JSON list of C-alpha atoms in Angstrom, two decimals:
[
{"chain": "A", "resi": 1, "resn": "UNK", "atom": "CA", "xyz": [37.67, -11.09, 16.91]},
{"chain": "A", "resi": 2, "resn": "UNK", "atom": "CA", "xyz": [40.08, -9.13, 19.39]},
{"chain": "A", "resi": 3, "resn": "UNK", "atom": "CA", "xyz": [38.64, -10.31, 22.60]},
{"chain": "A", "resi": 4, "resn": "UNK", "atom": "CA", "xyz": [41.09, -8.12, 24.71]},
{"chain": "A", "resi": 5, "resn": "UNK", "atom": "CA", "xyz": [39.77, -4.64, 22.88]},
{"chain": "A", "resi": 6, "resn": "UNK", "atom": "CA", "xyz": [35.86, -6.57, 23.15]},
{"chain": "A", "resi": 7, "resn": "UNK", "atom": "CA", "xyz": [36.02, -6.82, 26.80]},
{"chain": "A", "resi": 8, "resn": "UNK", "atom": "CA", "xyz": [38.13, -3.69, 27.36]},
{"chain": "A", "resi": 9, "resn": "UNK", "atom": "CA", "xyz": [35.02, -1.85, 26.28]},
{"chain": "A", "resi": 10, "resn": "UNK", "atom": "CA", "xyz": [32.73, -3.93, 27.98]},
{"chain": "A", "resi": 11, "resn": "UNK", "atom": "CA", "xyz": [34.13, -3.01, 30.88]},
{"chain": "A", "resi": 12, "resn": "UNK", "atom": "CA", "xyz": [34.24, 0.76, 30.37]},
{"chain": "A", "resi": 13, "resn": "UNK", "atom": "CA", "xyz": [30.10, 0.48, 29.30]},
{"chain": "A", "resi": 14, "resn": "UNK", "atom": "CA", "xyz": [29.44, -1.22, 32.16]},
{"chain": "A", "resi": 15, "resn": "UNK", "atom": "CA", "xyz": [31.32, 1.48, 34.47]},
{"chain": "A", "resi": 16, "resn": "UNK", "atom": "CA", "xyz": [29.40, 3.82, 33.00]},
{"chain": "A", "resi": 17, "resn": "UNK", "atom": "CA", "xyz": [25.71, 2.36, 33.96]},
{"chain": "A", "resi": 18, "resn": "UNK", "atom": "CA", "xyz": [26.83, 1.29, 37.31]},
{"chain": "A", "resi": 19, "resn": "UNK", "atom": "CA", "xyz": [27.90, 5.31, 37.83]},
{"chain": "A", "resi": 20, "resn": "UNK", "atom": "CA", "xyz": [24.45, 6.72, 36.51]},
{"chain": "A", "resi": 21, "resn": "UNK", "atom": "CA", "xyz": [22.36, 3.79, 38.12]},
{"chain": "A", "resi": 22, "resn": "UNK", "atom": "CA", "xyz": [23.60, 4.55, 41.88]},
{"chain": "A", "resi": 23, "resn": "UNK", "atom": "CA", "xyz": [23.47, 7.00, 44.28]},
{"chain": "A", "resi": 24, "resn": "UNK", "atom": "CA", "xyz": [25.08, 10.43, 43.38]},
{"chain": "A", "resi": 25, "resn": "UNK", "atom": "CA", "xyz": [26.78, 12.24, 46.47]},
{"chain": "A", "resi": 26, "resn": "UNK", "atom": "CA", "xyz": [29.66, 13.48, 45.08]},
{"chain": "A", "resi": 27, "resn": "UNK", "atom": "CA", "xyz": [30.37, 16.12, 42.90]},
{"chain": "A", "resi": 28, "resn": "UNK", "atom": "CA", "xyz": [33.73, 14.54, 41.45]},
{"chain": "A", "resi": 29, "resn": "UNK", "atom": "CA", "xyz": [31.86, 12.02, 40.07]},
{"chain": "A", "resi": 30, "resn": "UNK", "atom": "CA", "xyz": [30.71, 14.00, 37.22]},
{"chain": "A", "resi": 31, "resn": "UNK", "atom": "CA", "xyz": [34.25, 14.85, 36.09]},
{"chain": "A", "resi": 32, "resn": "UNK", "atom": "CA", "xyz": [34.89, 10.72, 35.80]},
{"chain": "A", "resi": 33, "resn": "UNK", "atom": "CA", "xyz": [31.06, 10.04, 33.85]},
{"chain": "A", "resi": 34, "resn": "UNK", "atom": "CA", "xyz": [31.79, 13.32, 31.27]},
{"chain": "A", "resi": 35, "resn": "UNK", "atom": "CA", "xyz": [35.33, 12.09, 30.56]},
{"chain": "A", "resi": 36, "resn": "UNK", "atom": "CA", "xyz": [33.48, 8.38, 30.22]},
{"chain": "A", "resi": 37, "resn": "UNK", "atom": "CA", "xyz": [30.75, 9.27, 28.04]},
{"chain": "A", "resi": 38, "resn": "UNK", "atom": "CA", "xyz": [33.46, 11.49, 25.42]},
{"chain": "A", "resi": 39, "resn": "UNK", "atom": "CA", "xyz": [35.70, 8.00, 24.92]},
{"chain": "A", "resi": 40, "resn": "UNK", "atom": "CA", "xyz": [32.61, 6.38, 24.06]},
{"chain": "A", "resi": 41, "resn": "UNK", "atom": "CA", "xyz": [30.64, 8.46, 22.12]},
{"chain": "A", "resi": 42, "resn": "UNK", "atom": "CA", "xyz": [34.14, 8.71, 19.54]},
{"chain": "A", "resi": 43, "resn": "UNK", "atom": "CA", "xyz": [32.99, 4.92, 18.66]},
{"chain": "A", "resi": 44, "resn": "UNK", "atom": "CA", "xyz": [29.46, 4.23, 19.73]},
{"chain": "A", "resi": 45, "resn": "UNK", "atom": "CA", "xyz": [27.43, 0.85, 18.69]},
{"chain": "A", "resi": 46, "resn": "UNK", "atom": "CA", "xyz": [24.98, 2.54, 16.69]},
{"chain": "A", "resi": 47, "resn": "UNK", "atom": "CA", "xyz": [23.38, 5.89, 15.22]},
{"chain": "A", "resi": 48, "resn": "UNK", "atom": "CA", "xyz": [20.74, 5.68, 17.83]},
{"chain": "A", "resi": 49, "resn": "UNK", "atom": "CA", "xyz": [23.94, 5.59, 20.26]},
{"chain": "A", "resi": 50, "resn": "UNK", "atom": "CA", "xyz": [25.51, 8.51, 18.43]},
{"chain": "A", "resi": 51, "resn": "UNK", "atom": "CA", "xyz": [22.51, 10.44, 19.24]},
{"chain": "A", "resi": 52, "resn": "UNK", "atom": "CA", "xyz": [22.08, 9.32, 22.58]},
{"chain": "A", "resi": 53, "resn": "UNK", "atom": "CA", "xyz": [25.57, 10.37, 23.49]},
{"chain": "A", "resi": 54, "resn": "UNK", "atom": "CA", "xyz": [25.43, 13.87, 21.98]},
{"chain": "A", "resi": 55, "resn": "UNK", "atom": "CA", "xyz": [22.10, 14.97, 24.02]},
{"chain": "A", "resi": 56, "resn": "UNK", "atom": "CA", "xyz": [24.34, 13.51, 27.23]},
{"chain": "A", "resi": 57, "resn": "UNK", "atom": "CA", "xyz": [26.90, 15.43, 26.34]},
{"chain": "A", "resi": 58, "resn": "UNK", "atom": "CA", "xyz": [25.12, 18.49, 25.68]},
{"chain": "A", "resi": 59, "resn": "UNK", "atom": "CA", "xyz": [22.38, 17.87, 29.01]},
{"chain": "A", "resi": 60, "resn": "UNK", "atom": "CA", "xyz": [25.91, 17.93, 30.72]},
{"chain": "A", "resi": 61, "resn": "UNK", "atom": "CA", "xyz": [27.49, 20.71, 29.32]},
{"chain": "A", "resi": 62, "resn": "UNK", "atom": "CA", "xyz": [24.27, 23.14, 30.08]},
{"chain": "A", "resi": 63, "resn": "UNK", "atom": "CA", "xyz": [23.05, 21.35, 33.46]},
{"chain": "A", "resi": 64, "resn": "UNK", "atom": "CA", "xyz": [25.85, 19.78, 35.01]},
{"chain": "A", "resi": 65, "resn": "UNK", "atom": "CA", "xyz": [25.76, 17.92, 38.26]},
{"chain": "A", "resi": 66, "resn": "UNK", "atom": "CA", "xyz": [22.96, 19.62, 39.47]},
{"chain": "A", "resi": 67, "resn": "UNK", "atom": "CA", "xyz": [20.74, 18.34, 36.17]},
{"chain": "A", "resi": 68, "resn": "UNK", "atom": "CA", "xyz": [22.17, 14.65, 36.66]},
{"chain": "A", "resi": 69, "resn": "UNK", "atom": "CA", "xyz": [21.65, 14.74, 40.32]},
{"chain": "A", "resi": 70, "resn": "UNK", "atom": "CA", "xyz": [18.06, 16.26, 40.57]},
{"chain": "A", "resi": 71, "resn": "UNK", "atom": "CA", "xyz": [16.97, 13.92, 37.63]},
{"chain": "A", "resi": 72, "resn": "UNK", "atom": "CA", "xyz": [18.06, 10.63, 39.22]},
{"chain": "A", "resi": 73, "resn": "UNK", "atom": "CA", "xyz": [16.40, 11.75, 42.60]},
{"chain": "A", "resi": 74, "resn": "UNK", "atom": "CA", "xyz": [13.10, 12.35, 40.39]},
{"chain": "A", "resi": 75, "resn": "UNK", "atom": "CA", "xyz": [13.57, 9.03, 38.54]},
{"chain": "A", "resi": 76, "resn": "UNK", "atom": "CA", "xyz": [14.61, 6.83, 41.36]},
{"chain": "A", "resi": 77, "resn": "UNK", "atom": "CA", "xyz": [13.48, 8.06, 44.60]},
{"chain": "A", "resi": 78, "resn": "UNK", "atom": "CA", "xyz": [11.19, 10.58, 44.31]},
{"chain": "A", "resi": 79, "resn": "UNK", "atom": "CA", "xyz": [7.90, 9.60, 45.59]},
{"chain": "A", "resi": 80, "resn": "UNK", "atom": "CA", "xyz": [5.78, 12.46, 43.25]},
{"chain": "A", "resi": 81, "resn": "UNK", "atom": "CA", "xyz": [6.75, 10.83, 39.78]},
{"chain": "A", "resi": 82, "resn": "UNK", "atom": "CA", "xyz": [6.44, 7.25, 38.27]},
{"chain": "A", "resi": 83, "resn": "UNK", "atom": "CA", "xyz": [8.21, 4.03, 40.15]},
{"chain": "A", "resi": 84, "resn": "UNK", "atom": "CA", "xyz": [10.86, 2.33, 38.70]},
{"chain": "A", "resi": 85, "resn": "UNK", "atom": "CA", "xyz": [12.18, -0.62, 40.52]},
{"chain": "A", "resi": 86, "resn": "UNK", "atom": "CA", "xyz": [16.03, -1.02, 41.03]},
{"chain": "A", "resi": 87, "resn": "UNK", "atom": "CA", "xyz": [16.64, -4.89, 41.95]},
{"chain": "A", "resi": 88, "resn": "UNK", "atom": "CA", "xyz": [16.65, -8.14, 39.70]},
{"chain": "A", "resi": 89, "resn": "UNK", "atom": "CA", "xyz": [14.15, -9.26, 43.13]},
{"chain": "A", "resi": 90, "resn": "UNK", "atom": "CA", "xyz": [11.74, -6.90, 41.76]},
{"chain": "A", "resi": 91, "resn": "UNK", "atom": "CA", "xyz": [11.59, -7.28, 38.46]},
{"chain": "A", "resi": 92, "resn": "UNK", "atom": "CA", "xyz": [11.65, -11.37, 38.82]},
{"chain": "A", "resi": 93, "resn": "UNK", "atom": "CA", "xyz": [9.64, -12.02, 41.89]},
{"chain": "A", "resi": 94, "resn": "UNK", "atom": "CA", "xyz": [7.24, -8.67, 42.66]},
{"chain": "A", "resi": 95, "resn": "UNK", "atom": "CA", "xyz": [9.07, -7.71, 46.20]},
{"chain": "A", "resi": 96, "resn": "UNK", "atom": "CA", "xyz": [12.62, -6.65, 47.44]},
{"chain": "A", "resi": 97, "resn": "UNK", "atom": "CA", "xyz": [15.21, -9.27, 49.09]},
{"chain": "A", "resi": 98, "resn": "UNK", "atom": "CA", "xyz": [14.25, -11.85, 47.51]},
{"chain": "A", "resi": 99, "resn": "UNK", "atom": "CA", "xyz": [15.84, -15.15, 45.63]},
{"chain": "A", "resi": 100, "resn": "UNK", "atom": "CA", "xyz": [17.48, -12.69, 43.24]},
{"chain": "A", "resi": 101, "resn": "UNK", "atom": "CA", "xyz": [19.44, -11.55, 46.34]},
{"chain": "A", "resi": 102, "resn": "UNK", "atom": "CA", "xyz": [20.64, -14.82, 47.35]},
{"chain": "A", "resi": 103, "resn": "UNK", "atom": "CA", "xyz": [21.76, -15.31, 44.33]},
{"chain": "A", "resi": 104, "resn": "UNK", "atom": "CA", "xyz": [23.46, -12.54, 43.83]},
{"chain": "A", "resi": 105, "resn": "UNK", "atom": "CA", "xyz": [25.08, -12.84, 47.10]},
{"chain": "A", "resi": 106, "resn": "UNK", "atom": "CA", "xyz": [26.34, -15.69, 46.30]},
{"chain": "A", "resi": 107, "resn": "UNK", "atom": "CA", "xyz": [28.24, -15.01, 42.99]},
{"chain": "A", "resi": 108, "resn": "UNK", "atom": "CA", "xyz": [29.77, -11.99, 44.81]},
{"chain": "A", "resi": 109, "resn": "UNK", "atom": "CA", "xyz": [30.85, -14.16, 47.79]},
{"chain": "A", "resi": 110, "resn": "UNK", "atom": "CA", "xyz": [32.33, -16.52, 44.76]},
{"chain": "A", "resi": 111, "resn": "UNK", "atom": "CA", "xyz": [34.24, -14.01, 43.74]},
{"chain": "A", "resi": 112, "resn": "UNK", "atom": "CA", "xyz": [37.56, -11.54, 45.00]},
{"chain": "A", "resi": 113, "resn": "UNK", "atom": "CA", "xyz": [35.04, -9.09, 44.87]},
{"chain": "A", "resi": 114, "resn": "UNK", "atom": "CA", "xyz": [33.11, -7.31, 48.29]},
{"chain": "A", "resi": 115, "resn": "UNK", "atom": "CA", "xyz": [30.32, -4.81, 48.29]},
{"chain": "A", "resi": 116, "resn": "UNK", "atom": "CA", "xyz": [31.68, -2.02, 50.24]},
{"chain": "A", "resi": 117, "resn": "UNK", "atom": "CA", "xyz": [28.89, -1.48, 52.74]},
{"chain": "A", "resi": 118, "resn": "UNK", "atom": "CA", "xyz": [30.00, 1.97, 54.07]},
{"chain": "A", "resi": 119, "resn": "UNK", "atom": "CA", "xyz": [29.93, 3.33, 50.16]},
{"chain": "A", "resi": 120, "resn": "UNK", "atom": "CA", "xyz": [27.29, 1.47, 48.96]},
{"chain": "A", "resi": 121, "resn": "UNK", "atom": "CA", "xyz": [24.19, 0.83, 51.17]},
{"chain": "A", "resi": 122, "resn": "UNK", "atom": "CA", "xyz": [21.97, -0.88, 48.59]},
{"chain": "A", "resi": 123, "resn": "UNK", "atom": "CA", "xyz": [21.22, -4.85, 47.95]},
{"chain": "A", "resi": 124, "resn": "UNK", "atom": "CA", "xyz": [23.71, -6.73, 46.25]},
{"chain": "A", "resi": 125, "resn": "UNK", "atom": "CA", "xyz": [20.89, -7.45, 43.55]},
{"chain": "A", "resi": 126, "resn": "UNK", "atom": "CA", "xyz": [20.30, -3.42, 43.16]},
{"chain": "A", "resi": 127, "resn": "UNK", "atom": "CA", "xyz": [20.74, -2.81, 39.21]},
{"chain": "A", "resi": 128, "resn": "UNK", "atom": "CA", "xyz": [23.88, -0.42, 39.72]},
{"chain": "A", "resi": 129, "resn": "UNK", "atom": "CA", "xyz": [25.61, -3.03, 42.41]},
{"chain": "A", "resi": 130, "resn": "UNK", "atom": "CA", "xyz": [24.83, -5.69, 39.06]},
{"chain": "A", "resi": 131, "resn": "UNK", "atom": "CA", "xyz": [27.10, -3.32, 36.55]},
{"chain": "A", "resi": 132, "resn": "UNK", "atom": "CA", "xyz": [29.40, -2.48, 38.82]},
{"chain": "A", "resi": 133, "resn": "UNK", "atom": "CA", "xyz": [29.91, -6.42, 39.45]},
{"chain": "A", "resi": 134, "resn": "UNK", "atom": "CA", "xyz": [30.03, -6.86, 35.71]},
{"chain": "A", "resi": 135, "resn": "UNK", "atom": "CA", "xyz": [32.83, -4.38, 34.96]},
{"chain": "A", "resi": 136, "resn": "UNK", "atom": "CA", "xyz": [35.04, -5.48, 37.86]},
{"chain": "A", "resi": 137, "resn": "UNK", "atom": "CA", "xyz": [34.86, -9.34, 36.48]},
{"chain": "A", "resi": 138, "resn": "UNK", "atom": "CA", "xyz": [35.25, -7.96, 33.42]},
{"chain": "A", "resi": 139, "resn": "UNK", "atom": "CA", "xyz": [38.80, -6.44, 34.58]},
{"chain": "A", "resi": 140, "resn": "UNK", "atom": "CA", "xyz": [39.73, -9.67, 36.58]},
{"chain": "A", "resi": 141, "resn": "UNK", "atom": "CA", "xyz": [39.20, -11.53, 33.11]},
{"chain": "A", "resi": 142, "resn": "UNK", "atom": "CA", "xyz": [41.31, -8.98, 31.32]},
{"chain": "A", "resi": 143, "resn": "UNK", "atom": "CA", "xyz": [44.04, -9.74, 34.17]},
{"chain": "A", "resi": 144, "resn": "UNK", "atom": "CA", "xyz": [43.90, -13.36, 33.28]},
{"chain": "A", "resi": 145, "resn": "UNK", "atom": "CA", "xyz": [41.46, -14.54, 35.68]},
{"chain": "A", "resi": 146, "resn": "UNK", "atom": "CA", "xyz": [39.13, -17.42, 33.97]},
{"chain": "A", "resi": 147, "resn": "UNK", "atom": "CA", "xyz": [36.88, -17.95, 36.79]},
{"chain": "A", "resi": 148, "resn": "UNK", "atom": "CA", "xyz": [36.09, -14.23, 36.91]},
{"chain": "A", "resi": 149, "resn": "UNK", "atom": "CA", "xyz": [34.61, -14.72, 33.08]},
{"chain": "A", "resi": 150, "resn": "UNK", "atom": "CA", "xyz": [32.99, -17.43, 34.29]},
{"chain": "A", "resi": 151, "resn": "UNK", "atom": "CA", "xyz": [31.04, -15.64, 37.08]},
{"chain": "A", "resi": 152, "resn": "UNK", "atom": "CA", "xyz": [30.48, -12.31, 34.73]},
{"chain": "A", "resi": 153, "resn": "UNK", "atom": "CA", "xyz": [29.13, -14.78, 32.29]},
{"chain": "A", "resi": 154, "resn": "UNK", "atom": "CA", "xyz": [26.70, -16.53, 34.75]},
{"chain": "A", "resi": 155, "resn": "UNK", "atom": "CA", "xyz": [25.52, -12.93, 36.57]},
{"chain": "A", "resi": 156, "resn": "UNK", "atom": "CA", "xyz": [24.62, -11.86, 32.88]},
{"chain": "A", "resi": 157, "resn": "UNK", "atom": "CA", "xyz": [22.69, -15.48, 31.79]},
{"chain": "A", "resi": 158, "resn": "UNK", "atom": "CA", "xyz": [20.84, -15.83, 35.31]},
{"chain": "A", "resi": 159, "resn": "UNK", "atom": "CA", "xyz": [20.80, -12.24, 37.23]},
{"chain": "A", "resi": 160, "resn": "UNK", "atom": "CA", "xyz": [20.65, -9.65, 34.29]},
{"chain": "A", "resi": 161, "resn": "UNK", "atom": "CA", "xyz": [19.21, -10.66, 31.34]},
{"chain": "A", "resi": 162, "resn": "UNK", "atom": "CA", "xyz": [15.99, -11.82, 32.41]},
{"chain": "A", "resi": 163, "resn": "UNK", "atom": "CA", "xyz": [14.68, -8.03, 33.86]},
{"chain": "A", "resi": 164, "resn": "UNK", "atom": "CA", "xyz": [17.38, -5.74, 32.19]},
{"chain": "A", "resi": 165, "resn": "UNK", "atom": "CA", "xyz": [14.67, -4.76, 29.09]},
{"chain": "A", "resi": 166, "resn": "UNK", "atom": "CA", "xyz": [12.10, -3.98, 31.55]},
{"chain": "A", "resi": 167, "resn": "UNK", "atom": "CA", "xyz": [14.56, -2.01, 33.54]},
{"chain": "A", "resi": 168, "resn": "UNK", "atom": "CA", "xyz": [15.88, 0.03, 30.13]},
{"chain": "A", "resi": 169, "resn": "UNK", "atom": "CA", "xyz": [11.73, 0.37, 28.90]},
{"chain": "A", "resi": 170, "resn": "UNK", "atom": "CA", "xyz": [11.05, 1.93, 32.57]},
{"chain": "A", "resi": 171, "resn": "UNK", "atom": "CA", "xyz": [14.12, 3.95, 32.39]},
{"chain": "A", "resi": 172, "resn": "UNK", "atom": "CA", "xyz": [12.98, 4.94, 28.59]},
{"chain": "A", "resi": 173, "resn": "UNK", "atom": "CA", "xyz": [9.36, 6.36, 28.83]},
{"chain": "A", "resi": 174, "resn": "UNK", "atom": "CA", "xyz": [9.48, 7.55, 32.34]},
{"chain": "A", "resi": 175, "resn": "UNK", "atom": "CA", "xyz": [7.66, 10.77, 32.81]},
{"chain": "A", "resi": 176, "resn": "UNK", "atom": "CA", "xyz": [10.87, 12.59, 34.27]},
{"chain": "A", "resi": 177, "resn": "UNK", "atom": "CA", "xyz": [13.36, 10.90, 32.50]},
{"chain": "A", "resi": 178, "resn": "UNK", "atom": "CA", "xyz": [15.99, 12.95, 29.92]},
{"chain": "A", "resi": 179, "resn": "UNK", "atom": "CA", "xyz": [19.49, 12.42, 30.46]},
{"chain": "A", "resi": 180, "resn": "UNK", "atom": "CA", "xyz": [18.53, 8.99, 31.80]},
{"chain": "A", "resi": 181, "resn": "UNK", "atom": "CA", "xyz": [16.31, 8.80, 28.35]},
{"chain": "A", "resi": 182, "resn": "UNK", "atom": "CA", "xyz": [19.45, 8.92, 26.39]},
{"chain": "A", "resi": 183, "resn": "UNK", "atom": "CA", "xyz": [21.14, 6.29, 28.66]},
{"chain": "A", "resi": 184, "resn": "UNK", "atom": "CA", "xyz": [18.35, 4.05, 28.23]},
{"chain": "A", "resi": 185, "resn": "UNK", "atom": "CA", "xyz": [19.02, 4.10, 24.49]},
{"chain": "A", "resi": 186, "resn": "UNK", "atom": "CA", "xyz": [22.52, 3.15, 25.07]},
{"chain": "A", "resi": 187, "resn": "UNK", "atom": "CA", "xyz": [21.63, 0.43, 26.96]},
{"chain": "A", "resi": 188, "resn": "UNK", "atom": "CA", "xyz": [19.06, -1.38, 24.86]},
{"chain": "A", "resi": 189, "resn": "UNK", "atom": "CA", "xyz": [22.17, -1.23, 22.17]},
{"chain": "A", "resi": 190, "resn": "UNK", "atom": "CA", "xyz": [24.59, -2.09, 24.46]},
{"chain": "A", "resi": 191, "resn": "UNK", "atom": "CA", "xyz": [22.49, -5.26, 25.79]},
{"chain": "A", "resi": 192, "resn": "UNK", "atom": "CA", "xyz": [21.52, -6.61, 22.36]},
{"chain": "A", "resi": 193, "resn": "UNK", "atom": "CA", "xyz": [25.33, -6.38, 21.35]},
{"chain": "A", "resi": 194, "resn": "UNK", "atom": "CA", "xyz": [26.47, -8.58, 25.10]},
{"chain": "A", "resi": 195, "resn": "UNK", "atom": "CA", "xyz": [23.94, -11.14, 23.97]},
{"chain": "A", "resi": 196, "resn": "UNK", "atom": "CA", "xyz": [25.27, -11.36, 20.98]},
{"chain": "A", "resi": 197, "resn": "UNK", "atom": "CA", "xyz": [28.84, -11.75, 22.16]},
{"chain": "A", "resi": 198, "resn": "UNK", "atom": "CA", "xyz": [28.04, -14.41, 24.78]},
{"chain": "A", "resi": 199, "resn": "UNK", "atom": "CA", "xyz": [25.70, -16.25, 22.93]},
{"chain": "A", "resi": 200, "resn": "UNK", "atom": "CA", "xyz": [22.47, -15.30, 24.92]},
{"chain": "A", "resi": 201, "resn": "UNK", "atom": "CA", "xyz": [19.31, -15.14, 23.81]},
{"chain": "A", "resi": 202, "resn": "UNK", "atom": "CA", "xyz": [16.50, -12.38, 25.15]},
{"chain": "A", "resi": 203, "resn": "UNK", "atom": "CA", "xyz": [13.79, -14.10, 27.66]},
{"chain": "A", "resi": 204, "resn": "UNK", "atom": "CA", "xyz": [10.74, -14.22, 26.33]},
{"chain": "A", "resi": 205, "resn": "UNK", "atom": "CA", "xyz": [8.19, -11.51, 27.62]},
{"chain": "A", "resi": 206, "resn": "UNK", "atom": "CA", "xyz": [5.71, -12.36, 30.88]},
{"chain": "A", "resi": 207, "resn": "UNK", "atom": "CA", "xyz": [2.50, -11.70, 29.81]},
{"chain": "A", "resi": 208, "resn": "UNK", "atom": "CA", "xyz": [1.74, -8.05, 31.80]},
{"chain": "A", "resi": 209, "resn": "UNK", "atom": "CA", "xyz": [-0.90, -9.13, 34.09]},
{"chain": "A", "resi": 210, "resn": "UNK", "atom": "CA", "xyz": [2.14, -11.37, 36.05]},
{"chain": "A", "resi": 211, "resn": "UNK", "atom": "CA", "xyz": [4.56, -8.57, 35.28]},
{"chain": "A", "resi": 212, "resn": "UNK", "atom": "CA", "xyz": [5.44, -6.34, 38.28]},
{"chain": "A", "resi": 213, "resn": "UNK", "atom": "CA", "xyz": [3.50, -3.58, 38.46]},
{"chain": "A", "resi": 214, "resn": "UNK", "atom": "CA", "xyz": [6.27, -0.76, 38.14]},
{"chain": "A", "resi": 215, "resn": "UNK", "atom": "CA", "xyz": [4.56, 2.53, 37.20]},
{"chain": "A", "resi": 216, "resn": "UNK", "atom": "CA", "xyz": [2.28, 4.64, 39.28]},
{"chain": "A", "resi": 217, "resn": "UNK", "atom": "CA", "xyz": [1.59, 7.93, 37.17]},
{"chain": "A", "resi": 218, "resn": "UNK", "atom": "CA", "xyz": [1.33, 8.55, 33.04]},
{"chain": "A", "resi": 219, "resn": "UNK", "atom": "CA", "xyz": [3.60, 7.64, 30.57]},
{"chain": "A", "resi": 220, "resn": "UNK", "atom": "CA", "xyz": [4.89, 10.02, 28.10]},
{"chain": "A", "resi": 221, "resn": "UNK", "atom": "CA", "xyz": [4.94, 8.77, 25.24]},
{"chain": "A", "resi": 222, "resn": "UNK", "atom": "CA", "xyz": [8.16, 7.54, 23.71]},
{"chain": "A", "resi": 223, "resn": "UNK", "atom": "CA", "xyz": [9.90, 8.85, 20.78]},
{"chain": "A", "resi": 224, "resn": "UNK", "atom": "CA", "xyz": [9.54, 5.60, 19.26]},
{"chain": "A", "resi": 225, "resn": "UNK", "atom": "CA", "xyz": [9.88, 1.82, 19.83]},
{"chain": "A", "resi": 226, "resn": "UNK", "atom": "CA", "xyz": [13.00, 0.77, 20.75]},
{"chain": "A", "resi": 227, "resn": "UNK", "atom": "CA", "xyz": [14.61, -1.71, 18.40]},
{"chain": "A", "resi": 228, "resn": "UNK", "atom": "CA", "xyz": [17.55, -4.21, 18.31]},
{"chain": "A", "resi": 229, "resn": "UNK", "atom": "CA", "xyz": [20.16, -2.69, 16.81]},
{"chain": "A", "resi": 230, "resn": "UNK", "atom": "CA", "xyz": [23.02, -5.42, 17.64]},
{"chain": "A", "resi": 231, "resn": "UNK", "atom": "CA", "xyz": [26.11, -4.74, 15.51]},
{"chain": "A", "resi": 232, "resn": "UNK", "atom": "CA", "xyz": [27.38, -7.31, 13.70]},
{"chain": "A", "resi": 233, "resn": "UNK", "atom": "CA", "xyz": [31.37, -6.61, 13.55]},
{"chain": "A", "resi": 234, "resn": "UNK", "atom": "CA", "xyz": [33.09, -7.18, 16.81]},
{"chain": "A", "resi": 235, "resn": "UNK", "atom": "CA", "xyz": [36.18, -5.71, 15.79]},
{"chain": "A", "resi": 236, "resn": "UNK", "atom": "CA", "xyz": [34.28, -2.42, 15.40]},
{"chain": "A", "resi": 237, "resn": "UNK", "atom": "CA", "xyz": [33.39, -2.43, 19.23]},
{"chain": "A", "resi": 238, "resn": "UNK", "atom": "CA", "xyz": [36.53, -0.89, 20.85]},
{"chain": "A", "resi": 239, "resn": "UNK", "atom": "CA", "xyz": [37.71, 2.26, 22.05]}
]
């Protein structure tokens, strides 16, 4: 297993969702995620991937920033379409701020790593502030810091994995949801495969009268169920 090229690609999968998942305000942006989603879609984990990345590319090519932009203020803030919550508080305990945060906070505060507060105005537990966090301990690790794969390790085990598939299914069958559709695809491949490489195994479902109640309007309906699809050779996972 090359490690280096594993967690080399980690870290540019993770750049990616932390780029889609926050708050667009600049136009330059799109120039970094198009460039992004071309290295990966030359490898992706999967055919479902391979699809996923084509329709980005091609929602890109014909919409540009103004399609990525207008659907992640429909998804994510726009008070007319369904809700999907952003923070591991949500998901976890029903309300915003919460233990999640703490926690959060604290694993940042253990690290060389500060949220920039004049860039990034959300909680340190938002989803995009999590991937973000993810790839830059990622990067420490590949640098040679140990205690940096420590903390990515523990943000994944106690922060991440325990909301990120109800995260990706909201993401997947909201009403509004396209580009973000095809992102949601990547994800669910791309989370089956880090569990897989670190040796974590997927939390076991809340029954849905104690889950958080995260939609307010119809569903559509999806294309169809989402399955794991982790890939089994490492060594295929670079870029």
């Amino acid at each position: 297993m090359n490690k280096e090229a594993i967690n080399k690609a980690r870290a540019v999968y993770y750049g990616l969702f932390a780029s889609l998942l926050m708050f667009f305000e600049n136009k330059n942006d799109l120039e970094v995620i198009q460039k992004t989603i071309d290295i990966l879609a030359q490898n992706p984990l999967d055919d479902e991937s391979k699809l996923a990345f084509s329709n980005m590319q091609n929602l890109l090519i014909s919409g540009g920033y103004t399609l990525l932009k207008e659907e992640s203020d429909t998804v994510f803030f726009s008070p007319y379409s369904a809700f999907i919550p952003v923070t591991a508080s949500y998901f976890l305990e029903n309300r915003d701020d919460g233990k999640k945060r703490l926690e959060m906070v604290n694993y940042v505060l253990s690290s060389n790593f500060r949220r920039d507060t004049e860039k990034f105005k959300e909680m340190e537990d938002h989803v995009g502030f999590i991937m973000l966090f993810m790839q830059k301990m990622i990067e420490e690790e590949l640098a040679g810091n140990e205690k940096s794969a420590q903390l990515s390790r523990e943000v994944f085990v106690n922060i991440l994995n325990p909301f990120v598939d109800d995260f990706i299914g909201a993401l997947y069958i909201h009403e509004d949801s396209h580009f973000y559709q095809e992102l949601a695809v990547i994800m669910h491949s791309f989370v089956a495969l880090e569990r897989l490489y670190l040796d974590v195994k997927k939390p076991v479902s809340e029954k849905e009268d104690q889950a958080p109640k995260v939609y307010t309007k119809e569903h559509k309906k999806p294309r169809k169920p989402l399955t794991p699809r982790p890939k089994k050779n490492f060594e295929e996972f670079v870029l």
